[in-house]
Every structure is written in structure tokens, then in C-alpha cells.
Short mmCIF file of C-alpha atoms in Angstrom, two decimals:
data_model
loop_
_atom_site.label_atom_id
_atom_site.label_comp_id
_atom_site.label_asym_id
_atom_site.label_seq_id
_atom_site.Cartn_x
_atom_site.Cartn_y
_atom_site.Cartn_z
CA MET A 194 -192.67 -9.47 55.34
CA ASP A 195 -189.70 -9.65 52.89
CA PHE A 196 -189.90 -11.04 49.32
CA ASP A 197 -187.37 -11.30 46.53
CA THR A 198 -190.15 -10.02 44.12
CA ILE A 199 -193.43 -8.30 44.34
CA ILE A 200 -195.65 -8.20 41.20
CA ILE A 201 -198.43 -5.71 41.19
CA GLY A 202 -201.17 -6.93 38.98
CA ALA A 203 -202.38 -10.59 38.52
CA GLY A 204 -203.28 -10.37 34.98
CA ALA A 205 -201.88 -12.06 31.98
CA ALA A 206 -198.26 -10.34 32.20
CA GLY A 207 -198.18 -10.43 36.00
CA MET A 208 -198.86 -14.10 36.32
CA MET A 209 -196.58 -15.05 33.25
CA CYS A 210 -193.87 -13.04 35.07
CA ALA A 211 -194.58 -14.80 38.49
CA ALA A 212 -194.17 -18.30 36.70
CA HIS A 213 -190.77 -17.54 35.65
CA SER A 214 -189.15 -14.99 38.31
CA GLY A 215 -188.11 -17.75 40.86
CA GLY A 216 -187.28 -17.15 44.55
CA ARG A 217 -189.89 -15.84 46.84
CA THR A 218 -192.43 -13.95 44.50
CA LEU A 219 -195.71 -12.32 45.57
CA VAL A 220 -198.20 -11.05 43.24
CA ILE A 221 -200.88 -8.76 44.59
CA ASP A 222 -204.16 -7.55 42.89
CA HIS A 223 -207.11 -5.55 44.20
CA ALA A 224 -209.52 -7.76 42.46
CA LYS A 225 -211.41 -10.54 43.75
CA ALA A 226 -210.27 -12.96 41.31
CA PRO A 227 -207.18 -13.13 38.92
CA GLY A 228 -206.90 -12.85 35.28
CA GLU A 229 -210.30 -11.06 34.69
CA LYS A 230 -209.45 -9.56 31.47
CA ILE A 231 -208.42 -13.06 30.30
CA ARG A 232 -211.80 -14.32 31.54
CA ILE A 233 -213.93 -12.03 29.41
CA SER A 234 -211.75 -11.87 26.29
CA GLY A 235 -212.63 -13.54 23.07
CA GLY A 236 -216.34 -14.00 23.95
CA GLY A 237 -215.35 -15.99 26.94
CA ARG A 238 -212.79 -18.18 25.01
CA CYS A 239 -209.66 -16.00 25.06
CA ASN A 240 -207.80 -15.11 21.74
CA PHE A 241 -204.73 -15.85 23.48
CA THR A 242 -202.11 -15.42 20.68
CA ASN A 243 -201.90 -15.01 16.82
CA LEU A 244 -199.84 -17.27 14.56
CA GLY A 245 -198.55 -14.31 12.66
CA THR A 246 -197.13 -12.32 15.54
CA THR A 247 -194.27 -10.17 14.64
CA SER A 248 -193.11 -6.71 15.61
CA VAL A 249 -194.98 -5.26 12.79
CA ASN A 250 -198.47 -5.87 14.60
CA PHE A 251 -197.45 -3.39 17.42
CA ILE A 252 -197.55 0.34 17.87
CA SER A 253 -194.98 2.37 19.98
CA GLU A 254 -193.03 5.36 19.82
CA ASN A 255 -190.04 2.97 19.74
CA PRO A 256 -190.99 0.18 16.98
CA HIS A 257 -188.23 -1.49 17.61
CA PHE A 258 -188.53 -2.16 21.56
CA CYS A 259 -190.77 -5.07 21.39
CA LYS A 260 -188.73 -7.15 19.11
CA SER A 261 -186.30 -8.79 21.63
CA ALA A 262 -189.06 -10.16 23.83
CA LEU A 263 -191.19 -11.43 20.94
CA LYS A 264 -188.29 -13.21 19.51
CA ARG A 265 -187.21 -14.91 22.62
CA TYR A 266 -190.62 -15.81 23.68
CA THR A 267 -192.76 -16.51 20.58
CA GLN A 268 -196.39 -17.46 20.04
CA TRP A 269 -194.92 -21.04 19.48
CA ASP A 270 -193.54 -21.17 22.94
CA PHE A 271 -196.87 -20.23 24.27
CA LEU A 272 -198.32 -22.84 22.25
CA ASP A 273 -195.96 -25.48 23.64
CA LEU A 274 -197.23 -24.32 27.09
CA ILE A 275 -200.75 -24.52 25.97
CA GLY A 276 -200.08 -27.99 24.95
CA ALA A 277 -198.39 -29.12 28.12
CA HIS A 278 -201.60 -28.22 29.95
CA ALA A 279 -203.69 -30.20 27.27
CA ILE A 280 -205.80 -27.14 26.56
CA ALA A 281 -207.51 -27.73 23.02
CA TRP A 282 -207.63 -24.60 20.92
CA HIS A 283 -208.56 -23.75 17.32
CA GLU A 284 -207.69 -21.11 14.71
CA LYS A 285 -210.19 -18.45 13.45
CA THR A 286 -209.55 -15.81 10.82
CA LEU A 287 -206.20 -14.12 10.40
CA GLY A 288 -204.11 -16.38 12.81
CA GLN A 289 -206.32 -15.82 15.80
CA LEU A 290 -206.11 -18.66 18.41
CA PHE A 291 -208.85 -19.54 20.84
CA CYS A 292 -209.67 -21.96 23.46
CA ASP A 293 -212.11 -24.55 22.32
CA GLU A 294 -213.76 -24.58 25.77
CA SER A 295 -213.07 -21.58 28.05
CA ALA A 296 -210.80 -18.75 28.86
CA LYS A 297 -210.79 -19.85 32.59
CA GLN A 298 -208.38 -22.73 31.27
CA ILE A 299 -205.74 -20.09 30.58
CA ILE A 300 -206.24 -18.43 34.08
CA ALA A 301 -206.02 -21.99 35.61
CA MET A 302 -202.76 -22.83 33.69
CA LEU A 303 -201.06 -19.54 34.93
CA LEU A 304 -202.19 -20.11 38.53
CA LYS A 305 -200.67 -24.02 38.19
CA GLU A 306 -197.58 -22.39 36.75
CA MET A 307 -197.19 -19.91 39.49
CA GLU A 308 -197.79 -22.66 42.06
CA ARG A 309 -195.32 -24.72 40.56
CA ALA A 310 -192.78 -21.75 40.93
CA GLY A 311 -193.64 -21.30 44.47
CA ALA A 312 -195.26 -17.65 43.96
CA GLU A 313 -197.79 -16.46 46.35
CA LEU A 314 -201.16 -14.66 45.24
CA TRP A 315 -202.77 -12.21 47.39
CA LEU A 316 -206.16 -10.82 46.19
CA LYS A 317 -208.32 -8.05 47.32
CA THR A 318 -204.94 -6.12 48.28
CA SER A 319 -204.27 -2.74 47.16
CA ALA A 320 -200.91 -0.93 47.30
CA ARG A 321 -201.01 2.38 49.22
CA LYS A 322 -197.46 3.65 49.41
CA ILE A 323 -194.52 2.53 47.64
CA SER A 324 -190.85 3.79 48.44
CA HIS A 325 -187.18 2.74 47.67
CA ASP A 326 -184.34 3.01 50.17
CA GLY A 327 -181.51 2.46 47.66
CA ALA A 328 -181.55 -1.31 47.96
CA ARG A 329 -185.09 -2.43 48.29
CA PHE A 330 -188.77 -1.49 47.64
CA HIS A 331 -190.99 -0.92 50.46
CA LEU A 332 -194.80 -1.10 50.16
CA SER A 333 -197.66 -0.49 52.38
CA VAL A 334 -200.72 -2.51 51.17
CA GLU A 335 -204.19 -2.92 52.57
CA ARG A 336 -205.42 -6.48 52.77
CA ASP A 337 -208.88 -7.29 54.13
CA GLY A 338 -208.92 -3.95 55.83
CA THR A 339 -205.56 -4.45 57.48
CA GLN A 340 -202.32 -2.55 56.59
CA VAL A 341 -199.36 -4.71 55.83
CA ALA A 342 -195.78 -3.71 55.47
CA LEU A 343 -193.96 -5.27 52.57
CA SER A 344 -190.45 -5.28 51.11
CA ALA A 345 -188.85 -6.86 48.13
CA ARG A 346 -185.54 -6.26 46.05
CA ASN A 347 -187.39 -6.26 42.71
CA LEU A 348 -190.72 -4.56 41.89
CA VAL A 349 -192.87 -5.40 39.05
CA LEU A 350 -195.51 -3.01 37.48
CA ALA A 351 -198.02 -5.38 35.68
CA SER A 352 -201.29 -3.62 36.61
CA GLY A 353 -202.05 -2.66 32.99
CA GLY A 354 -203.64 0.53 31.58
CA LYS A 355 -206.88 2.44 31.83
CA SER A 356 -208.93 0.41 29.52
CA ILE A 357 -212.31 -0.94 30.95
CA PRO A 358 -212.18 0.80 34.27
CA LYS A 359 -215.34 -1.13 35.51
CA MET A 360 -212.80 -3.91 35.95
CA GLY A 361 -210.73 -1.99 38.10
CA ALA A 362 -208.40 -0.64 35.32
CA SER A 363 -206.54 2.73 36.15
CA GLY A 364 -203.45 4.64 35.65
CA PHE A 365 -201.84 3.11 38.85
CA ALA A 366 -198.71 1.79 36.88
CA TYR A 367 -197.97 5.04 35.31
CA ASP A 368 -198.04 7.06 38.62
CA ILE A 369 -195.57 4.68 40.23
CA ALA A 370 -193.46 4.61 36.97
CA GLN A 371 -193.19 8.47 37.17
CA GLN A 372 -192.70 8.40 40.80
CA PHE A 373 -189.38 6.41 40.05
CA GLY A 374 -188.50 8.86 37.36
CA LEU A 375 -189.64 6.92 34.12
CA GLY A 376 -191.46 8.91 31.52
CA LEU A 377 -194.73 8.42 29.80
CA VAL A 378 -195.93 8.57 26.30
CA GLU A 379 -199.53 10.13 26.31
CA THR A 380 -202.29 7.61 26.73
CA CYS A 381 -205.51 7.20 24.78
CA PRO A 382 -208.11 4.37 24.21
CA ALA A 383 -207.31 2.00 21.47
CA LEU A 384 -209.16 -0.84 19.74
CA VAL A 385 -212.32 1.16 20.53
CA PRO A 386 -215.63 2.00 18.48
CA LEU A 387 -215.77 5.44 17.09
CA THR A 388 -218.88 7.73 17.80
CA PHE A 389 -220.77 10.55 15.84
CA ALA A 390 -222.46 13.34 17.76
CA ASP A 391 -225.47 13.10 15.40
CA GLN A 392 -225.81 9.43 15.67
CA ARG A 393 -226.16 9.27 12.00
CA TYR A 394 -225.86 5.60 11.82
CA ALA A 395 -228.71 4.76 14.39
CA PRO A 396 -231.20 4.00 11.47
CA ILE A 397 -228.92 1.11 10.33
CA SER A 398 -227.71 -0.19 13.74
CA GLY A 399 -226.72 -3.64 13.42
CA VAL A 400 -225.76 -3.70 9.83
CA ALA A 401 -222.30 -5.13 9.28
CA VAL A 402 -220.40 -5.50 5.94
CA PRO A 403 -216.90 -6.46 4.91
CA ALA A 404 -214.95 -3.30 4.21
CA VAL A 405 -211.64 -1.57 4.52
CA ALA A 406 -211.18 1.12 7.28
CA CYS A 407 -208.38 3.46 7.03
CA ALA A 408 -207.03 6.06 9.49
CA ASN A 409 -203.85 8.07 9.26
CA GLY A 410 -202.84 5.85 6.14
CA VAL A 411 -203.08 2.58 7.82
CA ALA A 412 -205.81 0.31 6.65
CA PHE A 413 -207.34 -2.83 7.84
CA GLU A 414 -209.79 -5.14 5.89
CA GLU A 415 -212.36 -7.00 8.20
CA ALA A 416 -215.84 -6.28 9.02
CA VAL A 417 -217.49 -2.63 9.83
CA LEU A 418 -220.42 -2.68 12.10
CA PHE A 419 -222.76 0.17 12.17
CA THR A 420 -224.14 1.10 15.76
CA HIS A 421 -226.42 3.57 17.41
CA ARG A 422 -223.37 5.58 18.41
CA GLY A 423 -221.08 5.27 15.36
CA LEU A 424 -218.82 2.71 13.79
CA SER A 425 -217.39 -0.50 15.06
CA GLY A 426 -216.54 -4.03 13.90
CA PRO A 427 -212.85 -5.27 13.85
CA ALA A 428 -211.85 -3.05 10.82
CA VAL A 429 -212.82 -0.02 12.62
CA LEU A 430 -211.46 -1.12 16.11
CA GLN A 431 -208.03 -1.80 14.33
CA ALA A 432 -208.13 1.73 12.65
CA SER A 433 -209.07 3.53 15.83
CA SER A 434 -205.57 2.95 17.21
CA TYR A 435 -204.18 5.19 14.32
CA TRP A 436 -206.82 7.56 14.51
CA SER A 437 -206.77 11.06 16.35
CA GLU A 438 -209.73 13.28 17.23
CA GLY A 439 -210.44 15.59 14.42
CA GLU A 440 -209.13 13.30 11.61
CA ASP A 441 -211.04 11.21 8.93
CA VAL A 442 -211.85 7.59 8.83
CA VAL A 443 -212.18 6.46 5.13
CA LEU A 444 -214.32 3.28 4.35
CA ASP A 445 -214.02 1.26 1.41
CA LEU A 446 -217.18 -0.73 1.00
CA ASP A 447 -216.07 -2.50 -2.01
CA PRO A 448 -212.72 -4.14 -0.91
CA LYS A 449 -212.60 -6.55 -3.75
CA GLY A 450 -213.29 -4.02 -6.38
CA THR A 451 -215.96 -5.79 -8.08
CA LEU A 452 -218.87 -3.40 -7.87
CA PHE A 453 -218.14 -1.57 -10.99
CA THR A 454 -218.38 -4.79 -13.13
CA HIS A 455 -221.70 -5.73 -11.27
CA LEU A 456 -223.09 -2.38 -12.15
CA ARG A 457 -222.29 -2.57 -15.63
CA SER A 458 -223.52 -6.03 -16.15
CA ALA A 459 -226.80 -4.92 -14.56
CA ARG A 460 -227.06 -2.07 -16.75
CA THR A 461 -227.16 -4.50 -19.80
CA GLU A 462 -229.45 -7.03 -18.01
CA GLN A 463 -231.54 -5.13 -15.71
CA GLY A 464 -231.65 -1.76 -17.32
CA LYS A 465 -235.22 -0.78 -15.92
CA ARG A 466 -234.36 -1.23 -12.39
CA ASP A 467 -233.26 1.59 -10.16
CA VAL A 468 -229.66 1.85 -9.26
CA THR A 469 -230.57 1.48 -5.45
CA THR A 470 -232.30 -1.87 -6.23
CA VAL A 471 -229.17 -3.27 -8.03
CA LEU A 472 -227.04 -2.21 -4.91
CA THR A 473 -229.38 -4.10 -2.85
CA GLN A 474 -227.88 -7.09 -4.78
CA VAL A 475 -224.48 -6.36 -3.30
CA PHE A 476 -225.12 -4.46 0.04
CA PRO A 477 -227.97 -4.83 2.76
CA ALA A 478 -230.95 -2.93 1.83
CA ARG A 479 -230.95 -0.54 4.98
CA LEU A 480 -227.32 0.42 4.12
CA VAL A 481 -228.36 1.31 0.29
CA GLN A 482 -231.02 3.36 1.76
CA HIS A 483 -228.67 5.26 3.77
CA LEU A 484 -225.93 5.58 0.91
CA SER A 485 -228.66 6.73 -1.58
CA GLU A 486 -229.64 9.50 0.78
CA GLU A 487 -226.06 10.49 1.64
CA MET A 488 -224.78 10.32 -1.82
CA GLY A 489 -227.78 11.29 -3.81
CA ILE A 490 -228.19 8.10 -5.71
CA THR A 491 -231.15 8.08 -8.07
CA GLY A 492 -232.33 6.81 -11.54
CA ARG A 493 -232.36 3.72 -13.29
CA ILE A 494 -229.25 1.45 -13.83
CA GLY A 495 -229.83 1.69 -17.51
CA ASP A 496 -229.46 5.20 -17.85
CA GLN A 497 -225.99 5.38 -16.19
CA SER A 498 -222.83 6.03 -18.23
CA ASP A 499 -219.63 4.19 -17.50
CA ALA A 500 -218.47 7.47 -16.05
CA ALA A 501 -221.25 7.79 -13.75
CA LEU A 502 -221.07 4.19 -12.50
CA GLU A 503 -217.18 4.92 -11.93
CA ALA A 504 -218.01 7.97 -10.00
CA LEU A 505 -220.54 5.96 -7.75
CA CYS A 506 -218.01 3.33 -7.12
CA ALA A 507 -215.27 5.89 -6.17
CA ARG A 508 -217.54 7.31 -3.50
CA VAL A 509 -218.52 3.80 -2.18
CA GLN A 510 -214.74 3.00 -2.07
CA GLY A 511 -213.64 6.34 -0.56
CA TRP A 512 -216.45 7.07 1.79
CA VAL A 513 -214.99 9.56 4.06
CA GLN A 514 -216.18 10.01 7.77
CA ARG A 515 -215.06 12.20 10.41
CA PRO A 516 -215.83 10.74 13.90
CA THR A 517 -216.32 13.26 16.83
CA GLY A 518 -214.80 10.89 19.12
CA SER A 519 -214.74 7.41 20.48
CA GLU A 520 -216.49 5.31 23.26
CA GLY A 521 -213.39 5.94 25.36
CA TYR A 522 -211.81 3.70 28.05
CA ARG A 523 -215.11 2.26 28.83
CA THR A 524 -215.11 -0.16 26.05
CA ALA A 525 -211.43 0.20 24.76
CA GLU A 526 -209.88 -3.37 24.59
CA VAL A 527 -206.45 -1.74 25.21
CA THR A 528 -204.59 1.52 26.14
CA LEU A 529 -202.39 3.17 23.61
CA GLY A 530 -199.25 4.50 24.92
CA GLY A 531 -197.89 3.98 28.39
CA VAL A 532 -194.37 3.90 30.17
CA ASP A 533 -191.79 5.27 27.59
CA THR A 534 -189.60 2.37 26.50
CA ASN A 535 -186.75 4.65 26.36
CA GLY A 536 -186.47 4.16 30.02
CA LEU A 537 -186.61 0.33 29.89
CA SER A 538 -184.32 -2.37 28.98
CA SER A 539 -185.95 -4.19 25.96
CA LYS A 540 -184.22 -7.47 26.77
CA THR A 541 -185.15 -7.50 30.61
CA MET A 542 -188.05 -4.89 30.92
CA GLU A 543 -186.03 -3.42 33.82
CA ALA A 544 -185.76 0.33 34.30
CA LYS A 545 -182.54 1.69 33.15
CA THR A 546 -182.04 4.17 36.07
CA LEU A 547 -183.33 1.95 38.97
CA ASN A 548 -182.12 -1.75 39.41
CA GLY A 549 -185.01 -4.01 40.27
CA LEU A 550 -187.85 -1.95 38.96
CA TYR A 551 -189.70 -3.74 35.87
CA VAL A 552 -192.64 -2.78 33.84
CA ILE A 553 -194.48 -5.10 31.62
CA GLY A 554 -197.67 -5.84 29.58
CA GLU A 555 -200.05 -2.86 28.91
CA ALA A 556 -198.51 -0.66 31.16
CA VAL A 557 -195.76 -0.32 28.56
CA ASP A 558 -195.94 1.83 25.48
CA VAL A 559 -196.41 -1.33 23.35
CA THR A 560 -199.82 -1.70 21.99
CA GLY A 561 -200.91 -4.71 19.69
CA TRP A 562 -203.42 -5.01 17.01
CA LEU A 563 -206.67 -6.76 17.52
CA GLY A 564 -206.37 -10.59 17.39
CA GLY A 565 -204.32 -11.92 20.20
CA TYR A 566 -201.34 -9.64 19.84
CA ASN A 567 -201.78 -7.87 23.12
CA PHE A 568 -201.93 -11.17 25.06
CA GLN A 569 -198.72 -12.38 23.36
CA TRP A 570 -197.19 -9.17 24.34
CA ALA A 571 -198.22 -9.95 27.90
CA TRP A 572 -196.63 -13.33 27.50
CA SER A 573 -193.33 -12.24 26.06
CA SER A 574 -192.90 -9.26 28.21
CA GLY A 575 -193.80 -11.21 31.32
CA TRP A 576 -191.41 -14.06 30.44
CA ALA A 577 -188.62 -11.45 29.54
CA ALA A 578 -188.88 -9.87 33.06
CA GLY A 579 -189.36 -13.14 34.91
CA THR A 580 -186.51 -14.81 33.52
CA ALA A 581 -184.22 -11.86 34.18
CA ILE A 582 -185.25 -11.72 37.70
CA ALA A 583 -184.58 -15.35 38.04
CA ALA A 584 -181.26 -14.98 36.36
CA SER A 585 -180.24 -12.01 38.67
CA LYS A 586 -180.46 -14.40 41.55
CA VAL A 587 -178.09 -16.75 40.44
#
């Protein structure tokens, strides 16, 4: 069976590409349903983009690579598409946009766009062998237990990275990219909780506080959540993308810098109270107990000098932790690294050394921050490849 374009992966990027690639396009995926990561994202409401999206919000060996696609297909373009399908949405914090009703609306929208473009979708279909004869790609796929031979002028790798393997994620795109001479940037889990072998935070599991988490000099101010296994919450997930094993994470539990003023006022007005009692006016009691044990916080507030209070605040604002690891791809929201952008055109996402081979979405070494950025990269890169393919047929 011959096609103009075969797209491997019916996720956000793959479906977006199919909606714009024109010609006879086939999307294949081994899953039972399309857009499974879309379905579970954002608590089932899909954080589909971010109003503040710029290239600054992405990590890559080449930080300039993502600029072209993001500028040519923006968050506003995707909002226009959402509006055309009458999908109601709302903004949460920090420019994050979510569906009012369900993430399934985004999947349905993409399927309608694919249908409008005439693209076919084969689910429960796995690619077993891929080759190129100098003009066309040849695929042997297994569909419903039957081997089917396919060919196409264009092949798009949109099968994502390694994050959340229980949903079928794998390094398939990396293997095929390498087969055709593309390089890889080492991958690791990103936007992932950090763990401690001694489970030091188990007694305060479930406690969350506003804080700044900093890794490798990059800081994020949002919530930090203490868990049985370690640290989580948006601030830590963000910092995890910049953290490497063996490095520290620094937590600032007083991001607004108001603790010293509170403690000094309490010294005058509540002098007979213990320092820990005063701290419970600012932090959850279980966290205060943990801090008092780790930092040796004792005595009455009235007995503390300014220097002593400043020293305490400094420890709270620069609480150094060294995680032993992360929860890995099992819970990572995205994969850091991927297909090296040096081998791809930033305008079309096509391989520089093999015409007709495209790599998009999470498979590429472009990783967004938490908050809708990775979906926007899927839309932008999928659009860039799809429109380039359509233009090549004119």
C-alpha cells in the first residue's frame, strides 16, 4: 500500500502534522486509542498551551532551534483552532490554559482536523521494519496480527520519548532516527519527582508550601510537595529538568522574604513563646517539626538576637538537599534530550541528510517547562513539518 506520508505516532504532534500534510497520509500507532497523553494530561482537562510561550521556556542543546516553529505557529494560532471548534477554556496560574470540560475535546478536534485533511488512522498497528531505497520509505507493519507492507515518500517520527512507559512510550523514534544517520542527545527523565534513599520526608508526606526550588542555577517559584519518596510539586518538577544526579537542589521556603520581619515582631509581642511555635504561624506544623529537628531550632523567640534570627532565615531560604535520584521515566512528564537538532531543519523539521524524513514533538531534543509548553511544541513542530510536506507536493 502506497502513501505520500506515513506518520508514526498518533499523539499531539503526529495528529497535528497529519492535519496539515495534505496528500494521502497515514498515521499509525500501536495504542488502542489516539492521543492517550493528551487524555490524561492536566488532570483530564489538558493544559494545552501557555499564553507566555517563548523559546526561553525550552531546553535544548541548541536553544535557538525551536524559535522558527514557535514563531510561525504560536499559542494564539492554536487558540484560534480551539475557538473554531467551540472548545471552552480557562486560564489558571502563570498563563496555563485548560479545557473547561475535558481533554477528550482536544483529541476529538484533532481527529476532525485529520478527517478534514483526508488522513487515515490505523490503531493497534506496530512498525516492525523500516528501510529506504533512495526514493521511498518501506515499512513492514503488524496490524491485527497481519503483516502489511507500506511505502511512502515521507516518513514522520512522532512517537515521542521514553516518559510514562506504561502508556507504551519507548525509544522507538530514537532507534529509527539513528538507523538513518541522525544523532542523539543523551536522554533522561524530566519534569519528574526527586527521591531520597532514606525517605527523609515520609513523616511530612502530603505537606505542600509555596517555595523556590533551584537546580544548577535555575530557580522556579511555585509549590513544593513533600512525599514519602522525596520532593515533588511544580517547583521541584521544573527544577528537575536542570538537575543531574549528584547535584544539590536548594529550597527557599521564604520566597517573599518576610520571615525575618515576622520573627522580629514576634520577639517583641510573643517573647515567651518557643521559636518553633512562632514558626507554625508561617509554616505547617509538621514541616516546622521536621525543620527544628534537622536545623536544631530551639529556645524562646524572646531570647533570639537579630543575628540568630537572620541565621535561621538564611537556613530556611537556602535549605540545601541532595536527592539520590528521581522517580524515572515511570512518572516523568517528558523526556529531556532526544534526536539531535543539528541534523534537522528548524524550519521544516526534515532531516538534512535524508529527504522525506521528519522528526517532531517530544522525540526531538526540545523540552518545555511545565505548564503547557510541551504541547505547544507538539503543535508548532507538527504544523511546521505538515505544512512543509504539503508545500513539497505543490
